[in-house]
CSV table of C-alpha atoms in Angstrom, one decimal:
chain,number,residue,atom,x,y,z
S,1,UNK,CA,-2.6,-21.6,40.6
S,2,UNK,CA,0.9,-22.1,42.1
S,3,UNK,CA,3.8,-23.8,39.9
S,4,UNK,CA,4.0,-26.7,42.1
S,5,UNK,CA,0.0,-27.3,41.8
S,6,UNK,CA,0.0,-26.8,38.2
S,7,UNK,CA,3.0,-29.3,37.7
S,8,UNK,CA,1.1,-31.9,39.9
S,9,UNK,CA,-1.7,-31.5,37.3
S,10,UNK,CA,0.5,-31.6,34.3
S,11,UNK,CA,2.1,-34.8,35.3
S,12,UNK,CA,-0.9,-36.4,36.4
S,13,UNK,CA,-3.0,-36.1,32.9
S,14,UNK,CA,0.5,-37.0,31.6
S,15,UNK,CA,0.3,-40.5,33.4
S,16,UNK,CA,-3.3,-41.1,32.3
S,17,UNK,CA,-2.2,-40.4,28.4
S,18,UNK,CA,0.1,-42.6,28.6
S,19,UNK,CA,-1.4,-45.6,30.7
S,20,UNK,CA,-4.7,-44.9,28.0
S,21,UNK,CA,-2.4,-46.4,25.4
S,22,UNK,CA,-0.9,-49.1,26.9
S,23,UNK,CA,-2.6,-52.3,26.6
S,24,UNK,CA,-0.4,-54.8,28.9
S,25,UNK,CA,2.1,-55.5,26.2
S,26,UNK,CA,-0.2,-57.9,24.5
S,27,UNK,CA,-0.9,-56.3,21.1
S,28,UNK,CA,-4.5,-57.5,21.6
S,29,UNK,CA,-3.9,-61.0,19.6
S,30,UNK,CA,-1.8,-62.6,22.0
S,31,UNK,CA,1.4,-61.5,20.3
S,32,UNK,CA,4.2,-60.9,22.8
S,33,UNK,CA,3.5,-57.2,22.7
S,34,UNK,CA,3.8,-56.8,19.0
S,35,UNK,CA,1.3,-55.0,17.3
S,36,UNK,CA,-0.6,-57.1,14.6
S,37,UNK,CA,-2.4,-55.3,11.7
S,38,UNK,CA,-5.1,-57.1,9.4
S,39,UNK,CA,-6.7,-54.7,7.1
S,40,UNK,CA,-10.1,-55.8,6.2
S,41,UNK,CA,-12.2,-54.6,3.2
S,42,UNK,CA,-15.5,-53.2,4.7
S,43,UNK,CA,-18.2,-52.8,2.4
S,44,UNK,CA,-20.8,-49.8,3.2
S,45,UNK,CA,-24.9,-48.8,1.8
S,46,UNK,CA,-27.7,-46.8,2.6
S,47,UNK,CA,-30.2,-48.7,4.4
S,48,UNK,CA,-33.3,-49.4,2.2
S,49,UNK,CA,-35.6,-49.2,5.4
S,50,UNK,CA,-34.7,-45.7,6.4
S,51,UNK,CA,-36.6,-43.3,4.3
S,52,UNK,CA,-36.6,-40.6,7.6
S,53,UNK,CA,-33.2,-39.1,9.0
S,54,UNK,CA,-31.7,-42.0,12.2
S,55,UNK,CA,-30.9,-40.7,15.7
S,56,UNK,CA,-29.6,-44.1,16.8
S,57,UNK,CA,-26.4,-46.5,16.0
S,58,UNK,CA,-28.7,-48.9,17.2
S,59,UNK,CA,-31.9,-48.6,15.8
S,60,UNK,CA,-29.5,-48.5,12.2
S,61,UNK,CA,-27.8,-51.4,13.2
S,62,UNK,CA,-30.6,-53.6,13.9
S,63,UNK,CA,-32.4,-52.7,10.7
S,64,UNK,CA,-29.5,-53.2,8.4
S,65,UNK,CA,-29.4,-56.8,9.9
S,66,UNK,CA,-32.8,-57.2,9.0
S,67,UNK,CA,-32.6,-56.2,5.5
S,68,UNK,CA,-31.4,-58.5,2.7
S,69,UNK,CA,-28.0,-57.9,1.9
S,70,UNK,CA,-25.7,-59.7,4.2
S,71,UNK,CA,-25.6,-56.9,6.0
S,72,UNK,CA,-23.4,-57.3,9.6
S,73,UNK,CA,-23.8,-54.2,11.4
S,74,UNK,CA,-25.1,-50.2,10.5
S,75,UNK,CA,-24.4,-46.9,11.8
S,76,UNK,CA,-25.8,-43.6,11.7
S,77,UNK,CA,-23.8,-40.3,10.7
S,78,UNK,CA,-25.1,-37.5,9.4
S,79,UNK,CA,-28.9,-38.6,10.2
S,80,UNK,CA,-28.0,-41.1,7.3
S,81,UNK,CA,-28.2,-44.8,8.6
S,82,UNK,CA,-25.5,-46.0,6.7
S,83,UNK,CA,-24.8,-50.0,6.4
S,84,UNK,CA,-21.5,-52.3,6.5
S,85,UNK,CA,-20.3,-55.9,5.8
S,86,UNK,CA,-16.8,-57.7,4.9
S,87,UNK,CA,-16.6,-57.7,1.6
């Protein structure tokens, strides 16, 4: 590949790195372009329904909302479905 071709290149995914973390200057709350950070507590637990290894963030997440619990919302790592709530 020629230098000129391979600079082209390197500037290029350079642009898209950089335009992939801008968001507009908006901070994503309205802000003025400062950033605003809420940690929130996040409570996790194995689903009681899933006996059998999960292939699906999906399938987790609709059957930790159906469980008791107060369960929001369930994801599946490690063919674990694993489910989360505010604490």
């Amino acid at each position: 590949m020629e230098l000129k071709s391979r600079a082209t290149v390197c500037a290029l995914l350079l642009l898209l790195l950089v335009l992939s973390h801008y968001d507009g200057g908006y901070g994503g709350g309205g802000g003025g372009g400062r950033m605003l950070a809420v940690e929130a507590r996040v409570c996790t637990g194995k689903s009681e329904h899933h006996s059998f290894p999960c292939i699906s963030d999906r399938h987790c997440s609709d059957d930790c909302i159906k469980q008791r619990g107060g369960w929001t919302a369930g994801y599946c790592r490690r063919a674990t479905c694993t489910c989360q709530k505010a604490c």
